[in-house]
PDB file of C-alpha atoms in Angstrom:
ATOM      1  CA  MET B   1      -0.001  -0.013   0.018  1.00  0.00           C
ATOM      2  CA  LYS B   2       1.492   3.329  -1.046  1.00  0.00           C
ATOM      3  CA  ASP B   3       1.733   6.235   1.447  1.00  0.00           C
ATOM      4  CA  LEU B   4      -1.492   8.174   2.016  1.00  0.00           C
ATOM      5  CA  PRO B   5      -1.497  11.964   1.780  1.00  0.00           C
ATOM      6  CA  THR B   6      -2.060  13.766   4.985  1.00  0.00           C
ATOM      7  CA  ASN B   7      -5.172  15.877   5.394  1.00  0.00           C
ATOM      8  CA  LYS B   8      -6.830  14.353   2.349  1.00  0.00           C
ATOM      9  CA  THR B   9      -9.757  12.043   1.788  1.00  0.00           C
ATOM     10  CA  ILE B  10      -9.555   8.247   1.788  1.00  0.00           C
ATOM     11  CA  VAL B  11     -12.458   6.260   0.341  1.00  0.00           C
ATOM     12  CA  PHE B  12     -13.217   2.559   0.896  1.00  0.00           C
ATOM     13  CA  GLY B  13     -15.060   0.867  -1.887  1.00  0.00           C
ATOM     14  CA  GLY B  14     -17.558  -2.000  -1.609  1.00  0.00           C
ATOM     15  CA  TRP B  15     -17.627  -5.731  -2.269  1.00  0.00           C
ATOM     16  CA  ALA B  16     -16.764  -6.779  -5.865  1.00  0.00           C
ATOM     17  CA  VAL B  17     -16.820  -3.206  -7.180  1.00  0.00           C
ATOM     18  CA  LYS B  18     -13.712  -1.044  -7.829  1.00  0.00           C
ATOM     19  CA  PRO B  19     -13.643   1.883  -5.384  1.00  0.00           C
ATOM     20  CA  GLU B  20     -13.125   4.358  -8.197  1.00  0.00           C
ATOM     21  CA  ILE B  21     -16.866   4.171  -8.837  1.00  0.00           C
ATOM     22  CA  LEU B  22     -16.968   6.871  -6.078  1.00  0.00           C
ATOM     23  CA  GLU B  23     -14.583   9.203  -7.900  1.00  0.00           C
ATOM     24  CA  PRO B  24     -17.383  11.523  -9.232  1.00  0.00           C
ATOM     25  CA  ILE B  25     -18.232  12.380  -5.624  1.00  0.00           C
ATOM     26  CA  PHE B  26     -14.851  12.594  -3.899  1.00  0.00           C
ATOM     27  CA  GLY B  27     -12.634  13.498  -6.901  1.00  0.00           C
ATOM     28  CA  LYS B  28      -9.457  12.235  -8.450  1.00  0.00           C
ATOM     29  CA  ASP B  29      -7.179  13.493  -5.657  1.00  0.00           C
ATOM     30  CA  ALA B  30      -8.828  11.238  -3.039  1.00  0.00           C
ATOM     31  CA  HIS B  31      -7.056   7.970  -2.183  1.00  0.00           C
ATOM     32  CA  TYR B  32      -9.266   4.967  -3.093  1.00  0.00           C
ATOM     33  CA  ILE B  33      -8.920   1.731  -1.221  1.00  0.00           C
ATOM     34  CA  ASP B  34     -10.128  -1.581  -2.616  1.00  0.00           C
ATOM     35  CA  ILE B  35     -11.341  -3.600   0.360  1.00  0.00           C
ATOM     36  CA  ASN B  36     -11.476  -6.785  -1.794  1.00  0.00           C
ATOM     37  CA  GLU B  37      -7.629  -6.819  -1.742  1.00  0.00           C
ATOM     38  CA  ILE B  38      -7.417  -6.282   2.022  1.00  0.00           C
ATOM     39  CA  VAL B  39     -10.181  -8.445   3.433  1.00  0.00           C
ATOM     40  CA  PRO B  40      -8.378 -11.891   3.152  1.00  0.00           C
ATOM     41  CA  LYS B  41      -5.774 -10.508   5.617  1.00  0.00           C
ATOM     42  CA  LEU B  42      -8.429 -10.033   8.230  1.00  0.00           C
ATOM     43  CA  PHE B  43      -9.024 -13.723   8.753  1.00  0.00           C
ATOM     44  CA  ASP B  44      -7.546 -16.741  10.495  1.00  0.00           C
ATOM     45  CA  SER B  45      -8.764 -19.541   8.235  1.00  0.00           C
ATOM     46  CA  ARG B  46     -12.428 -18.481   7.813  1.00  0.00           C
ATOM     47  CA  GLN B  47     -12.715 -16.733  11.167  1.00  0.00           C
ATOM     48  CA  LEU B  48     -12.636 -12.908  11.283  1.00  0.00           C
ATOM     49  CA  LYS B  49      -9.845 -11.725  13.572  1.00  0.00           C
ATOM     50  CA  LYS B  50     -10.968  -9.686  16.606  1.00  0.00           C
ATOM     51  CA  ASN B  51      -8.409  -7.041  15.840  1.00  0.00           C
ATOM     52  CA  TRP B  52      -9.377  -6.628  12.162  1.00  0.00           C
ATOM     53  CA  HIS B  53      -9.808  -2.895  12.641  1.00  0.00           C
ATOM     54  CA  GLU B  54      -6.137  -2.500  13.558  1.00  0.00           C
ATOM     55  CA  ILE B  55      -5.129  -4.593  10.581  1.00  0.00           C
ATOM     56  CA  VAL B  56      -7.129  -2.283   8.240  1.00  0.00           C
ATOM     57  CA  LEU B  57      -5.273   0.682   9.779  1.00  0.00           C
ATOM     58  CA  SER B  58      -1.898  -1.048   9.293  1.00  0.00           C
ATOM     59  CA  GLU B  59      -2.690  -1.945   5.711  1.00  0.00           C
ATOM     60  CA  CYS B  60      -3.638   1.650   4.974  1.00  0.00           C
ATOM     61  CA  GLN B  61      -0.653   2.958   6.888  1.00  0.00           C
ATOM     62  CA  LEU B  62      -2.803   5.079   9.142  1.00  0.00           C
ATOM     63  CA  THR B  63      -1.831   6.305  12.647  1.00  0.00           C
ATOM     64  CA  ASP B  64      -2.911   8.891  15.145  1.00  0.00           C
ATOM     65  CA  ASP B  65      -0.173  11.125  13.803  1.00  0.00           C
ATOM     66  CA  ASP B  66      -1.339  10.852  10.181  1.00  0.00           C
ATOM     67  CA  VAL B  67      -5.106  11.126  10.132  1.00  0.00           C
ATOM     68  CA  PRO B  68      -6.828  12.012   6.783  1.00  0.00           C
ATOM     69  CA  ASN B  69      -9.236  14.988   6.970  1.00  0.00           C
ATOM     70  CA  THR B  70     -12.070  12.854   5.591  1.00  0.00           C
ATOM     71  CA  ILE B  71     -12.827   9.062   5.656  1.00  0.00           C
ATOM     72  CA  ALA B  72     -15.605   7.757   3.438  1.00  0.00           C
ATOM     73  CA  GLY B  73     -16.919   4.343   2.624  1.00  0.00           C
ATOM     74  CA  TRP B  74     -19.648   2.589   0.639  1.00  0.00           C
ATOM     75  CA  SER B  75     -21.429  -0.622   1.822  1.00  0.00           C
ATOM     76  CA  SER B  76     -18.741  -3.002   3.180  1.00  0.00           C
ATOM     77  CA  GLY B  77     -16.402   0.023   2.887  1.00  0.00           C
ATOM     78  CA  ALA B  78     -18.632   2.024   5.223  1.00  0.00           C
ATOM     79  CA  MET B  79     -18.080  -0.696   7.865  1.00  0.00           C
ATOM     80  CA  PHE B  80     -14.313  -0.214   7.367  1.00  0.00           C
ATOM     81  CA  ALA B  81     -14.631   3.532   7.484  1.00  0.00           C
ATOM     82  CA  TYR B  82     -16.625   3.713  10.718  1.00  0.00           C
ATOM     83  CA  SER B  83     -14.474   1.164  12.435  1.00  0.00           C
ATOM     84  CA  ILE B  84     -11.215   2.923  11.852  1.00  0.00           C
ATOM     85  CA  SER B  85     -12.751   6.333  12.547  1.00  0.00           C
ATOM     86  CA  ARG B  86     -13.539   5.135  16.067  1.00  0.00           C
ATOM     87  CA  ILE B  87      -9.750   4.746  16.492  1.00  0.00           C
ATOM     88  CA  ILE B  88      -8.160   7.658  14.608  1.00  0.00           C
ATOM     89  CA  CYS B  89     -11.022  10.280  14.577  1.00  0.00           C
ATOM     90  CA  PRO B  90     -11.007  12.129  11.229  1.00  0.00           C
ATOM     91  CA  GLN B  91     -12.741  15.498  10.979  1.00  0.00           C
ATOM     92  CA  LYS B  92     -15.329  14.161   8.595  1.00  0.00           C
ATOM     93  CA  LEU B  93     -16.908  10.693   8.091  1.00  0.00           C
ATOM     94  CA  ILE B  94     -19.115   9.977   5.089  1.00  0.00           C
ATOM     95  CA  LEU B  95     -21.006   6.711   5.027  1.00  0.00           C
ATOM     96  CA  LEU B  96     -22.953   5.454   1.923  1.00  0.00           C
ATOM     97  CA  SER B  97     -25.320   2.454   2.054  1.00  0.00           C
ATOM     98  CA  ALA B  98     -24.136   1.694   5.534  1.00  0.00           C
ATOM     99  CA  THR B  99     -25.171  -0.885   8.131  1.00  0.00           C
ATOM    100  CA  PRO B 100     -23.670  -1.976  11.443  1.00  0.00           C
ATOM    101  CA  ARG B 101     -24.333  -5.606  10.656  1.00  0.00           C
ATOM    102  CA  PHE B 102     -25.071  -7.101   7.231  1.00  0.00           C
ATOM    103  CA  CYS B 103     -26.815 -10.271   8.407  1.00  0.00           C
ATOM    104  CA  ARG B 104     -29.819 -10.561  10.714  1.00  0.00           C
ATOM    105  CA  LYS B 105     -29.468 -11.781  14.207  1.00  0.00           C
ATOM    106  CA  GLU B 106     -31.332 -11.482  17.496  1.00  0.00           C
ATOM    107  CA  GLY B 107     -31.341  -7.864  18.447  1.00  0.00           C
ATOM    108  CA  CYS B 108     -30.448  -6.754  14.922  1.00  0.00           C
ATOM    109  CA  ARG B 109     -33.364  -7.328  12.623  1.00  0.00           C
ATOM    110  CA  PHE B 110     -32.128  -5.451   9.598  1.00  0.00           C
ATOM    111  CA  GLY B 111     -30.303  -7.303   6.888  1.00  0.00           C
ATOM    112  CA  VAL B 112     -30.309 -10.724   4.985  1.00  0.00           C
ATOM    113  CA  ARG B 113     -30.323 -14.241   6.344  1.00  0.00           C
ATOM    114  CA  GLU B 114     -26.899 -15.943   6.783  1.00  0.00           C
ATOM    115  CA  SER B 115     -28.108 -18.700   4.541  1.00  0.00           C
ATOM    116  CA  VAL B 116     -28.335 -16.287   1.581  1.00  0.00           C
ATOM    117  CA  VAL B 117     -24.631 -15.311   2.077  1.00  0.00           C
ATOM    118  CA  ASP B 118     -23.697 -18.985   2.509  1.00  0.00           C
ATOM    119  CA  GLN B 119     -25.280 -19.738  -0.891  1.00  0.00           C
ATOM    120  CA  MET B 120     -23.375 -16.909  -2.518  1.00  0.00           C
ATOM    121  CA  ILE B 121     -20.039 -18.178  -1.028  1.00  0.00           C
ATOM    122  CA  SER B 122     -20.747 -21.689  -2.299  1.00  0.00           C
ATOM    123  CA  THR B 123     -21.807 -20.550  -5.798  1.00  0.00           C
ATOM    124  CA  LEU B 124     -18.742 -18.391  -6.208  1.00  0.00           C
ATOM    125  CA  SER B 125     -16.647 -21.586  -6.449  1.00  0.00           C
ATOM    126  CA  THR B 126     -18.678 -22.971  -9.301  1.00  0.00           C
ATOM    127  CA  ASP B 127     -20.398 -20.059 -11.066  1.00  0.00           C
ATOM    128  CA  PRO B 128     -18.990 -16.725 -10.059  1.00  0.00           C
ATOM    129  CA  GLN B 129     -20.391 -14.890 -13.059  1.00  0.00           C
ATOM    130  CA  ASN B 130     -23.919 -15.734 -11.952  1.00  0.00           C
ATOM    131  CA  VAL B 131     -23.303 -14.395  -8.434  1.00  0.00           C
ATOM    132  CA  LEU B 132     -21.711 -11.201  -9.726  1.00  0.00           C
ATOM    133  CA  THR B 133     -24.302 -10.598 -12.428  1.00  0.00           C
ATOM    134  CA  SER B 134     -27.113 -10.935  -9.947  1.00  0.00           C
ATOM    135  CA  PHE B 135     -25.351  -8.707  -7.381  1.00  0.00           C
ATOM    136  CA  TYR B 136     -24.721  -5.953  -9.878  1.00  0.00           C
ATOM    137  CA  LYS B 137     -28.270  -6.071 -11.067  1.00  0.00           C
ATOM    138  CA  ARG B 138     -29.614  -5.685  -7.566  1.00  0.00           C
ATOM    139  CA  CYS B 139     -27.260  -2.830  -6.991  1.00  0.00           C
ATOM    140  CA  GLY B 140     -28.584  -1.050 -10.082  1.00  0.00           C
ATOM    141  CA  LEU B 141     -25.211  -1.322 -11.902  1.00  0.00           C
ATOM    142  CA  SER B 142     -24.373  -2.667 -15.345  1.00  0.00           C
ATOM    143  CA  TYR B 143     -22.122  -5.718 -15.013  1.00  0.00           C
ATOM    144  CA  ASP B 144     -18.877  -5.827 -16.960  1.00  0.00           C
ATOM    145  CA  SER B 145     -16.858  -8.961 -16.376  1.00  0.00           C
ATOM    146  CA  LYS B 146     -13.658  -7.035 -17.119  1.00  0.00           C
ATOM    147  CA  ALA B 147     -14.322  -4.823 -14.108  1.00  0.00           C
ATOM    148  CA  THR B 148     -14.130  -7.798 -11.706  1.00  0.00           C
ATOM    149  CA  SER B 149     -11.541  -9.899 -13.515  1.00  0.00           C
ATOM    150  CA  ASP B 150      -8.797  -8.907 -11.160  1.00  0.00           C
ATOM    151  CA  TYR B 151     -10.678 -10.507  -8.214  1.00  0.00           C
ATOM    152  CA  THR B 152     -10.190 -14.127  -7.337  1.00  0.00           C
ATOM    153  CA  ALA B 153     -13.131 -16.257  -6.159  1.00  0.00           C
ATOM    154  CA  GLU B 154     -11.261 -16.595  -2.807  1.00  0.00           C
ATOM    155  CA  GLN B 155     -11.039 -12.841  -2.271  1.00  0.00           C
ATOM    156  CA  LEU B 156     -14.734 -12.489  -2.985  1.00  0.00           C
ATOM    157  CA  GLN B 157     -15.550 -15.311  -0.678  1.00  0.00           C
ATOM    158  CA  TYR B 158     -13.609 -13.729   2.119  1.00  0.00           C
ATOM    159  CA  GLY B 159     -15.475 -10.551   1.510  1.00  0.00           C
ATOM    160  CA  LEU B 160     -18.747 -12.418   2.008  1.00  0.00           C
ATOM    161  CA  HIS B 161     -17.368 -14.046   5.168  1.00  0.00           C
ATOM    162  CA  PHE B 162     -16.641 -10.588   6.378  1.00  0.00           C
ATOM    163  CA  LEU B 163     -20.197  -9.443   5.767  1.00  0.00           C
ATOM    164  CA  LYS B 164     -21.521 -12.538   7.516  1.00  0.00           C
ATOM    165  CA  GLN B 165     -19.346 -12.054  10.639  1.00  0.00           C
ATOM    166  CA  ALA B 166     -18.594  -8.345  11.090  1.00  0.00           C
ATOM    167  CA  ASP B 167     -20.681  -6.620  13.735  1.00  0.00           C
ATOM    168  CA  LEU B 168     -19.974  -3.006  14.702  1.00  0.00           C
ATOM    169  CA  HIS B 169     -21.990  -3.119  17.869  1.00  0.00           C
ATOM    170  CA  PRO B 170     -21.821  -1.683  20.407  1.00  0.00           C
ATOM    171  CA  LEU B 171     -22.216   1.495  18.434  1.00  0.00           C
ATOM    172  CA  GLU B 172     -20.529   4.601  19.795  1.00  0.00           C
ATOM    173  CA  PRO B 173     -20.945   8.323  18.907  1.00  0.00           C
ATOM    174  CA  LEU B 174     -17.831   9.896  17.450  1.00  0.00           C
ATOM    175  CA  LYS B 175     -16.223  13.270  17.951  1.00  0.00           C
ATOM    176  CA  THR B 176     -17.504  14.246  14.553  1.00  0.00           C
ATOM    177  CA  SER B 177     -21.100  13.900  13.249  1.00  0.00           C
ATOM    178  CA  PRO B 178     -21.093  11.383  10.402  1.00  0.00           C
ATOM    179  CA  VAL B 179     -23.167  11.981   7.250  1.00  0.00           C
ATOM    180  CA  PHE B 180     -25.087   9.019   5.992  1.00  0.00           C
ATOM    181  CA  PHE B 181     -26.456   8.637   2.472  1.00  0.00           C
ATOM    182  CA  HIS B 182     -28.769   5.805   1.452  1.00  0.00           C
ATOM    183  CA  GLY B 183     -30.953   4.725  -1.457  1.00  0.00           C
ATOM    184  CA  GLU B 184     -34.683   4.576  -0.763  1.00  0.00           C
ATOM    185  CA  ASP B 185     -35.024   1.299  -2.715  1.00  0.00           C
ATOM    186  CA  ASP B 186     -31.841  -0.451  -1.655  1.00  0.00           C
ATOM    187  CA  GLN B 187     -32.215  -4.207  -2.181  1.00  0.00           C
ATOM    188  CA  ILE B 188     -28.877  -5.095  -0.602  1.00  0.00           C
ATOM    189  CA  ILE B 189     -28.952  -3.129   2.713  1.00  0.00           C
ATOM    190  CA  PRO B 190     -32.379  -1.744   3.754  1.00  0.00           C
ATOM    191  CA  LYS B 191     -32.598   1.970   4.354  1.00  0.00           C
ATOM    192  CA  GLU B 192     -33.797   1.293   7.873  1.00  0.00           C
ATOM    193  CA  ALA B 193     -30.430  -0.169   8.804  1.00  0.00           C
ATOM    194  CA  SER B 194     -28.600   3.118   8.073  1.00  0.00           C
ATOM    195  CA  VAL B 195     -31.370   5.145   9.776  1.00  0.00           C
ATOM    196  CA  TYR B 196     -30.864   3.037  12.871  1.00  0.00           C
ATOM    197  CA  PHE B 197     -27.032   3.216  12.540  1.00  0.00           C
ATOM    198  CA  SER B 198     -27.227   7.088  12.145  1.00  0.00           C
ATOM    199  CA  LYS B 199     -29.483   7.519  15.200  1.00  0.00           C
ATOM    200  CA  GLN B 200     -27.220   5.407  17.386  1.00  0.00           C
ATOM    201  CA  ILE B 201     -24.094   7.483  16.681  1.00  0.00           C
ATOM    202  CA  GLY B 202     -25.638  10.904  16.230  1.00  0.00           C
ATOM    203  CA  GLY B 203     -25.250  11.148  12.496  1.00  0.00           C
ATOM    204  CA  ILE B 204     -27.066  13.121   9.814  1.00  0.00           C
ATOM    205  CA  HIS B 205     -29.096  10.833   7.497  1.00  0.00           C
ATOM    206  CA  ILE B 206     -30.051  11.691   3.983  1.00  0.00           C
ATOM    207  CA  ALA B 207     -32.205   9.371   1.797  1.00  0.00           C
ATOM    208  CA  LEU B 208     -32.115   9.670  -1.976  1.00  0.00           C
ATOM    209  CA  SER B 209     -33.961   7.782  -4.741  1.00  0.00           C
ATOM    210  CA  GLY B 210     -32.313   4.619  -6.070  1.00  0.00           C
ATOM    211  CA  GLY B 211     -30.910   1.363  -5.014  1.00  0.00           C
ATOM    212  CA  HIS B 212     -27.642   0.175  -3.455  1.00  0.00           C
ATOM    213  CA  ALA B 213     -25.560   2.208  -5.879  1.00  0.00           C
ATOM    214  CA  PHE B 214     -27.965   5.149  -5.664  1.00  0.00           C
ATOM    215  CA  PHE B 215     -25.051   7.633  -5.712  1.00  0.00           C
ATOM    216  CA  THR B 216     -24.422   6.968  -9.381  1.00  0.00           C
ATOM    217  CA  GLU B 217     -27.599   8.947 -10.056  1.00  0.00           C
ATOM    218  CA  HIS B 218     -26.861  11.641  -7.498  1.00  0.00           C
ATOM    219  CA  ASN B 219     -23.110  12.257  -7.742  1.00  0.00           C
ATOM    220  CA  GLU B 220     -23.533  16.057  -8.211  1.00  0.00           C
ATOM    221  CA  ASP B 221     -26.113  16.348  -5.449  1.00  0.00           C
ATOM    222  CA  ILE B 222     -23.959  14.523  -2.902  1.00  0.00           C
ATOM    223  CA  ALA B 223     -20.772  16.348  -3.885  1.00  0.00           C
ATOM    224  CA  GLY B 224     -22.657  19.612  -3.649  1.00  0.00           C
ATOM    225  CA  PHE B 225     -23.999  18.839  -0.221  1.00  0.00           C
ATOM    226  CA  LEU B 226     -20.584  17.893   1.094  1.00  0.00           C
ATOM    227  CA  SER B 227     -19.098  21.032  -0.444  1.00  0.00           C
ATOM    228  CA  VAL B 228     -21.650  23.203   1.372  1.00  0.00           C
ATOM    229  CA  ARG B 229     -20.832  21.424   4.637  1.00  0.00           C
ATOM    230  CA  ASP B 230     -17.174  22.407   4.068  1.00  0.00           C
ATOM    231  CA  LEU B 231     -17.957  26.102   4.095  1.00  0.00           C
TER     232      LEU B 231
END
């Protein structure tokens, strides 16, 4: 991982999608981090390490003495962004399509069943194109096999194991007030999950039309809102 610029923006992308999809919002000068390349390092066998947050910081070469001005993340990347922001405290935190836990469990009713994720993990070994095509369609994105050709089935499987196991509870307010953006018709992460997330940590929540990749239809609106908040 190359050195990150100080007082800049770092952006974590989502599962099976290149993080540069967020470039129209955060600009070419931001540093984009592909979580699909990092996530296998967060596991012992198929078990998520308890200190995965610290491993992300290490992989991104982030310390308390070198904190970016803004940290942002989409979907899985939003989980990364919030988790490390609890440790290094950026001035601004932007979370798109965020949830504190991807799979349902007792006490956390938002999200998908673990069996759905297990099926995706299994199918990735035999028919990855089917899994990715279906996922992109549900996101509201056009699928291009070239865009995901750099990812191995194992990397993508680890990403799904992360979504199955990662749980950001207990949620804690930060020194900064995070800004949440979410699509009204998200078929991957329900809007209610980010509304709950936002309320628990004192965030600002903004819902916009669209699905999981709603921001592709609202790049200028989101960038404009963030620009006004910078004034």
